[in-house]
Amino acid sequence: MSDHPTPTIPATGREWHLKSRPVGWPKPEDFELAEGEIRPPGPGQILVRNEYLSVDPYMRGRMSAAKSYIAPFELGRAMEGGAVGKVVVSHADGIAPGDHVLHFGGWREYATIDAKQAVVVDPDAAPLSAYLGVLGMTGLTAYAGLLRTAGFKEGDIVFVSGAAGAVGSQVGQLAKLLGASRVIGSAGSDEKVKLLVDEYGFDAAFNYKKGPVAEQLRAAAPDGIDVYFDNVGGDHLEAAIGLLNLHGRIAICGMISVYNDTEAAPGPRNLARLIATRGRMQGFLVGDHYDLQPQFVQQVGPWIGSGELKYRETVMEGIEKTVDAFLGVLRGENVGKMVVKL
Ligand code: NAP
């Protein structure tokens, strides 16, 4: 419990509401930046002034009313998401005003949350935004998906799509650092492709907008692939199945190419290849793998610190930019993790 005098708290703060459920691509009119009442924290709660908000592709799923692993956003209520902010008031043991916390009350300026749902982070150990990306949820997604779901082994040939994004760029570099024999990435612009090879050390990369994925992948992976880390789905998945080696493994992390579809896209036409290759394809959710967090930080933290594992962020400034930032992720305007700085 803090002895600090209670600071003056504004009565209201800005927060994003979902006004209508998008059909197809979300439009700015589907969202509203509203003025919401700031609830004073009760016992066991803290009030946080957010400094960074996370926008992530999975949020598109929460905008639809369909039942999924996480509840839909409620219309006319503050949306949620990962955020890092500074504690303004604390009525909780172990958290003091001035501490920085990682929590889930994003898409808003101020969040009143149960302290149990917040994790104190150290702004001196890493930039605050890194706790949303390379050291946070997307970093753990890369780590758990590659090591646990795909069962990565030294010597594997690895292909990752969405390779210049937050998850993908970490997957490719982790695979290299852990002894992959070849790492191939795909991304949506020549600049991103150059970044993958020149800066992140991928062995080969291609721009999926420049020609059929199957052909480009075949040229980049003359010895086939042992692991495919799927962030995209669609033709990428079919191309990867087509080049899968014996006992190949596919980790289905995301399928961003279908998130705005209004009709179900056709599935891969070559699934029968999984029989001859004894291939395995498995989806995963990072939420099931938080037991790996300490191991992830211990193993990957030093590589980030030393610069062996590089990362980029795309930072948009101001809460009013949150929807643009989210739409930007769907359009590929980001390099690395997209965050909003308040
Ligand atoms: P991100 O890769 O930083 O951003 C999304 C990227 O997707 C964009 O930059 C864009 O890059 C690419 N993209 C958009 N539309 C595309 C299309 N039609 N075809 C190919 N690429 C397209 O996002 P992230 O946060 O790291 O997430 C990456 C994937 O992982 C997403 O599918 C997400 O849903 C998934 N994910 C899953 C979990 C889990 O627990 N399973 C957790 C986190 C994220 P280009 O310029 O290259 O097109």
Short mmCIF file of N, CA and C in Angstrom, two decimals, residues 60-159:
data_model
loop_
_atom_site.label_atom_id
_atom_site.label_comp_id
_atom_site.label_asym_id
_atom_site.label_seq_id
_atom_site.Cartn_x
_atom_site.Cartn_y
_atom_site.Cartn_z
N ARG A 60 -8.42 -7.76 -34.79
CA ARG A 60 -9.44 -7.81 -35.85
C ARG A 60 -10.50 -8.85 -35.51
N GLY A 61 -10.07 -10.00 -34.99
CA GLY A 61 -11.00 -11.07 -34.61
C GLY A 61 -11.96 -10.62 -33.52
N ARG A 62 -11.47 -9.81 -32.57
CA ARG A 62 -12.32 -9.35 -31.47
C ARG A 62 -13.35 -8.32 -31.92
N MET A 63 -13.16 -7.78 -33.12
CA MET A 63 -14.12 -6.79 -33.64
C MET A 63 -15.36 -7.47 -34.21
N SER A 64 -15.25 -8.76 -34.47
CA SER A 64 -16.43 -9.48 -34.98
C SER A 64 -17.14 -10.13 -33.78
N ALA A 65 -18.39 -10.46 -33.97
CA ALA A 65 -19.18 -11.01 -32.86
C ALA A 65 -18.97 -12.52 -32.73
N ALA A 66 -18.21 -13.11 -33.63
CA ALA A 66 -18.07 -14.57 -33.65
C ALA A 66 -17.40 -15.07 -32.37
N LYS A 67 -17.84 -16.23 -31.92
CA LYS A 67 -17.27 -16.83 -30.71
C LYS A 67 -15.84 -17.29 -31.04
N SER A 68 -14.92 -17.00 -30.13
CA SER A 68 -13.53 -17.42 -30.36
C SER A 68 -12.87 -17.68 -29.02
N TYR A 69 -11.55 -17.74 -29.01
CA TYR A 69 -10.82 -18.02 -27.77
C TYR A 69 -10.82 -16.81 -26.84
N ILE A 70 -11.24 -15.68 -27.35
CA ILE A 70 -11.29 -14.45 -26.53
C ILE A 70 -12.58 -13.71 -26.90
N ALA A 71 -13.20 -13.09 -25.90
CA ALA A 71 -14.52 -12.48 -26.13
C ALA A 71 -14.45 -11.33 -27.13
N PRO A 72 -15.50 -11.10 -27.90
CA PRO A 72 -15.52 -9.94 -28.80
C PRO A 72 -15.45 -8.64 -28.01
N PHE A 73 -14.91 -7.58 -28.63
CA PHE A 73 -15.01 -6.25 -28.02
C PHE A 73 -16.49 -5.92 -27.90
N GLU A 74 -16.85 -5.23 -26.81
CA GLU A 74 -18.24 -4.80 -26.69
C GLU A 74 -18.41 -3.46 -27.39
N LEU A 75 -19.51 -3.32 -28.10
CA LEU A 75 -19.76 -2.04 -28.79
C LEU A 75 -19.98 -0.95 -27.75
N GLY A 76 -19.43 0.24 -28.03
CA GLY A 76 -19.66 1.39 -27.15
C GLY A 76 -18.91 1.34 -25.83
N ARG A 77 -17.99 0.41 -25.69
CA ARG A 77 -17.17 0.33 -24.46
C ARG A 77 -15.70 0.48 -24.84
N ALA A 78 -14.87 0.86 -23.86
CA ALA A 78 -13.43 0.99 -24.15
C ALA A 78 -12.88 -0.35 -24.64
N MET A 79 -12.13 -0.29 -25.71
CA MET A 79 -11.49 -1.51 -26.22
C MET A 79 -10.30 -1.86 -25.32
N GLU A 80 -9.77 -3.05 -25.52
CA GLU A 80 -8.67 -3.51 -24.67
C GLU A 80 -7.48 -3.91 -25.51
N GLY A 81 -6.35 -4.04 -24.87
CA GLY A 81 -5.16 -4.53 -25.55
C GLY A 81 -3.96 -4.32 -24.65
N GLY A 82 -2.83 -4.83 -25.07
CA GLY A 82 -1.61 -4.67 -24.30
C GLY A 82 -1.23 -3.20 -24.19
N ALA A 83 -0.68 -2.82 -23.05
CA ALA A 83 -0.25 -1.44 -22.85
C ALA A 83 0.82 -1.41 -21.76
N VAL A 84 1.64 -0.37 -21.82
CA VAL A 84 2.59 -0.13 -20.74
C VAL A 84 2.37 1.30 -20.28
N GLY A 85 2.32 1.48 -18.98
CA GLY A 85 2.11 2.84 -18.47
C GLY A 85 2.68 3.01 -17.09
N LYS A 86 2.54 4.25 -16.60
CA LYS A 86 3.08 4.60 -15.29
C LYS A 86 1.95 4.62 -14.26
N VAL A 87 2.21 4.04 -13.12
CA VAL A 87 1.20 3.98 -12.07
C VAL A 87 1.04 5.38 -11.45
N VAL A 88 -0.20 5.84 -11.42
CA VAL A 88 -0.49 7.16 -10.85
C VAL A 88 -0.95 7.00 -9.40
N VAL A 89 -1.83 6.03 -9.16
CA VAL A 89 -2.35 5.75 -7.82
C VAL A 89 -2.28 4.25 -7.61
N SER A 90 -1.84 3.84 -6.44
CA SER A 90 -1.85 2.41 -6.15
C SER A 90 -2.51 2.14 -4.82
N HIS A 91 -3.47 1.22 -4.84
CA HIS A 91 -4.03 0.70 -3.59
C HIS A 91 -3.71 -0.79 -3.52
N ALA A 92 -2.52 -1.13 -3.96
CA ALA A 92 -2.13 -2.54 -4.01
C ALA A 92 -0.73 -2.70 -3.43
N ASP A 93 -0.52 -3.80 -2.71
CA ASP A 93 0.82 -4.09 -2.19
C ASP A 93 1.75 -4.40 -3.35
N GLY A 94 2.98 -3.97 -3.24
CA GLY A 94 4.01 -4.37 -4.23
C GLY A 94 4.06 -3.48 -5.45
N ILE A 95 3.13 -2.56 -5.59
CA ILE A 95 3.18 -1.63 -6.72
C ILE A 95 3.05 -0.21 -6.18
N ALA A 96 3.98 0.65 -6.57
CA ALA A 96 3.99 2.02 -6.05
C ALA A 96 3.77 3.01 -7.18
N PRO A 97 3.22 4.20 -6.85
CA PRO A 97 3.13 5.24 -7.87
C PRO A 97 4.50 5.49 -8.47
N GLY A 98 4.56 5.68 -9.77
CA GLY A 98 5.84 5.87 -10.45
C GLY A 98 6.35 4.59 -11.09
N ASP A 99 5.88 3.43 -10.57
CA ASP A 99 6.28 2.16 -11.21
C ASP A 99 5.69 2.12 -12.62
N HIS A 100 6.36 1.37 -13.49
CA HIS A 100 5.80 1.10 -14.82
C HIS A 100 5.25 -0.32 -14.84
N VAL A 101 4.09 -0.47 -15.46
CA VAL A 101 3.47 -1.80 -15.50
C VAL A 101 3.02 -2.14 -16.93
N LEU A 102 3.07 -3.44 -17.19
CA LEU A 102 2.52 -4.01 -18.42
C LEU A 102 1.16 -4.58 -18.05
N HIS A 103 0.15 -4.28 -18.85
CA HIS A 103 -1.20 -4.71 -18.48
C HIS A 103 -2.05 -4.77 -19.74
N PHE A 104 -3.34 -4.98 -19.57
CA PHE A 104 -4.20 -5.22 -20.73
C PHE A 104 -5.22 -4.10 -20.96
N GLY A 105 -5.08 -3.00 -20.24
CA GLY A 105 -6.06 -1.90 -20.38
C GLY A 105 -5.60 -0.88 -21.40
N GLY A 106 -5.39 -1.35 -22.62
CA GLY A 106 -4.94 -0.44 -23.68
C GLY A 106 -6.08 0.26 -24.37
N TRP A 107 -5.79 0.92 -25.50
CA TRP A 107 -6.75 1.71 -26.31
C TRP A 107 -7.33 2.88 -25.50
N ARG A 108 -6.64 3.30 -24.44
CA ARG A 108 -7.16 4.42 -23.62
C ARG A 108 -6.00 5.11 -22.92
N GLU A 109 -6.26 6.32 -22.45
CA GLU A 109 -5.20 7.08 -21.77
C GLU A 109 -4.98 6.60 -20.34
N TYR A 110 -6.06 6.42 -19.62
CA TYR A 110 -5.96 5.98 -18.22
C TYR A 110 -6.68 4.65 -18.07
N ALA A 111 -6.10 3.77 -17.26
CA ALA A 111 -6.74 2.47 -17.01
C ALA A 111 -6.74 2.19 -15.52
N THR A 112 -7.90 1.79 -15.03
CA THR A 112 -8.01 1.34 -13.64
C THR A 112 -8.07 -0.18 -13.69
N ILE A 113 -7.10 -0.82 -13.07
CA ILE A 113 -7.02 -2.28 -13.23
C ILE A 113 -6.69 -2.97 -11.91
N ASP A 114 -7.04 -4.24 -11.83
CA ASP A 114 -6.63 -5.05 -10.69
C ASP A 114 -5.11 -5.23 -10.77
N ALA A 115 -4.45 -4.97 -9.66
CA ALA A 115 -2.98 -5.07 -9.66
C ALA A 115 -2.53 -6.48 -10.05
N LYS A 116 -3.35 -7.46 -9.73
CA LYS A 116 -2.98 -8.86 -10.05
C LYS A 116 -2.82 -9.05 -11.55
N GLN A 117 -3.46 -8.19 -12.32
CA GLN A 117 -3.38 -8.33 -13.77
C GLN A 117 -2.32 -7.44 -14.40
N ALA A 118 -1.46 -6.89 -13.55
CA ALA A 118 -0.38 -6.03 -14.07
C ALA A 118 0.96 -6.61 -13.66
N VAL A 119 1.96 -6.42 -14.51
CA VAL A 119 3.31 -6.89 -14.22
C VAL A 119 4.22 -5.67 -14.21
N VAL A 120 4.98 -5.49 -13.13
CA VAL A 120 5.90 -4.36 -13.07
C VAL A 120 7.06 -4.61 -14.04
N VAL A 121 7.39 -3.59 -14.83
CA VAL A 121 8.51 -3.71 -15.77
C VAL A 121 9.55 -2.63 -15.46
N ASP A 122 10.77 -2.89 -15.87
CA ASP A 122 11.87 -2.00 -15.53
C ASP A 122 12.23 -1.13 -16.75
N PRO A 123 11.98 0.18 -16.68
CA PRO A 123 12.27 1.04 -17.84
C PRO A 123 13.77 1.20 -18.08
N ASP A 124 14.59 0.84 -17.07
CA ASP A 124 16.05 0.95 -17.26
C ASP A 124 16.64 -0.29 -17.92
N ALA A 125 15.89 -1.41 -17.84
CA ALA A 125 16.42 -2.66 -18.41
C ALA A 125 16.18 -2.73 -19.91
N ALA A 126 15.11 -2.11 -20.38
CA ALA A 126 14.77 -2.14 -21.81
C ALA A 126 13.82 -0.98 -22.09
N PRO A 127 13.80 -0.49 -23.34
CA PRO A 127 12.81 0.56 -23.65
C PRO A 127 11.40 0.04 -23.35
N LEU A 128 10.54 0.92 -22.86
CA LEU A 128 9.20 0.47 -22.44
C LEU A 128 8.44 -0.25 -23.55
N SER A 129 8.58 0.24 -24.78
CA SER A 129 7.85 -0.37 -25.89
C SER A 129 8.28 -1.82 -26.14
N ALA A 130 9.50 -2.16 -25.76
CA ALA A 130 9.99 -3.53 -25.99
C ALA A 130 9.17 -4.56 -25.21
N TYR A 131 8.56 -4.12 -24.10
CA TYR A 131 7.76 -5.06 -23.30
C TYR A 131 6.46 -5.44 -24.02
N LEU A 132 6.12 -4.69 -25.07
CA LEU A 132 4.95 -5.06 -25.88
C LEU A 132 5.37 -5.90 -27.08
N GLY A 133 6.64 -5.89 -27.41
CA GLY A 133 7.09 -6.53 -28.65
C GLY A 133 8.16 -7.56 -28.42
N VAL A 134 9.40 -7.15 -28.68
CA VAL A 134 10.49 -8.11 -28.76
C VAL A 134 10.70 -8.87 -27.45
N LEU A 135 10.39 -8.23 -26.31
CA LEU A 135 10.53 -8.91 -25.02
C LEU A 135 9.17 -9.32 -24.46
N GLY A 136 8.12 -9.08 -25.22
CA GLY A 136 6.78 -9.28 -24.70
C GLY A 136 6.01 -10.34 -25.45
N MET A 137 4.72 -10.03 -25.69
CA MET A 137 3.82 -11.04 -26.25
C MET A 137 4.29 -11.54 -27.62
N THR A 138 4.69 -10.63 -28.50
CA THR A 138 5.06 -11.10 -29.85
C THR A 138 6.38 -11.87 -29.80
N GLY A 139 7.29 -11.46 -28.92
CA GLY A 139 8.55 -12.19 -28.78
C GLY A 139 8.32 -13.61 -28.29
N LEU A 140 7.47 -13.73 -27.28
CA LEU A 140 7.17 -15.07 -26.76
C LEU A 140 6.44 -15.93 -27.80
N THR A 141 5.63 -15.28 -28.60
CA THR A 141 4.93 -16.01 -29.68
C THR A 141 5.95 -16.65 -30.62
N ALA A 142 6.94 -15.86 -31.01
CA ALA A 142 7.99 -16.37 -31.90
C ALA A 142 8.72 -17.54 -31.24
N TYR A 143 9.08 -17.35 -29.99
CA TYR A 143 9.88 -18.35 -29.27
C TYR A 143 9.11 -19.65 -29.08
N ALA A 144 7.90 -19.52 -28.55
CA ALA A 144 7.10 -20.72 -28.25
C ALA A 144 6.69 -21.43 -29.54
N GLY A 145 6.32 -20.65 -30.55
CA GLY A 145 5.87 -21.26 -31.80
C GLY A 145 6.99 -22.01 -32.49
N LEU A 146 8.18 -21.42 -32.47
CA LEU A 146 9.31 -22.06 -33.16
C LEU A 146 9.81 -23.28 -32.37
N LEU A 147 10.02 -23.07 -31.08
CA LEU A 147 10.64 -24.16 -30.31
C LEU A 147 9.65 -25.26 -29.94
N ARG A 148 8.49 -24.84 -29.45
CA ARG A 148 7.58 -25.86 -28.91
C ARG A 148 6.65 -26.39 -29.99
N THR A 149 5.97 -25.50 -30.68
CA THR A 149 4.96 -25.98 -31.65
C THR A 149 5.64 -26.59 -32.88
N ALA A 150 6.64 -25.90 -33.41
CA ALA A 150 7.31 -26.43 -34.62
C ALA A 150 8.40 -27.43 -34.26
N GLY A 151 8.75 -27.53 -32.99
CA GLY A 151 9.80 -28.47 -32.58
C GLY A 151 11.09 -28.24 -33.36
N PHE A 152 11.50 -26.96 -33.42
CA PHE A 152 12.71 -26.62 -34.18
C PHE A 152 13.92 -27.40 -33.69
N LYS A 153 14.74 -27.87 -34.65
CA LYS A 153 15.99 -28.57 -34.31
C LYS A 153 17.14 -27.93 -35.10
N GLU A 154 18.31 -27.94 -34.51
CA GLU A 154 19.50 -27.44 -35.20
C GLU A 154 19.60 -28.10 -36.58
N GLY A 155 19.93 -27.33 -37.56
CA GLY A 155 20.08 -27.88 -38.92
C GLY A 155 18.82 -27.76 -39.76
N ASP A 156 17.68 -27.43 -39.13
CA ASP A 156 16.43 -27.29 -39.88
C ASP A 156 16.51 -26.17 -40.92
N ILE A 157 15.80 -26.37 -42.01
CA ILE A 157 15.58 -25.29 -42.98
C ILE A 157 14.23 -24.68 -42.60
N VAL A 158 14.22 -23.37 -42.35
CA VAL A 158 13.03 -22.70 -41.80
C VAL A 158 12.52 -21.66 -42.79
N PHE A 159 11.22 -21.68 -43.01
CA PHE A 159 10.56 -20.62 -43.79
C PHE A 159 9.57 -19.91 -42.88
#
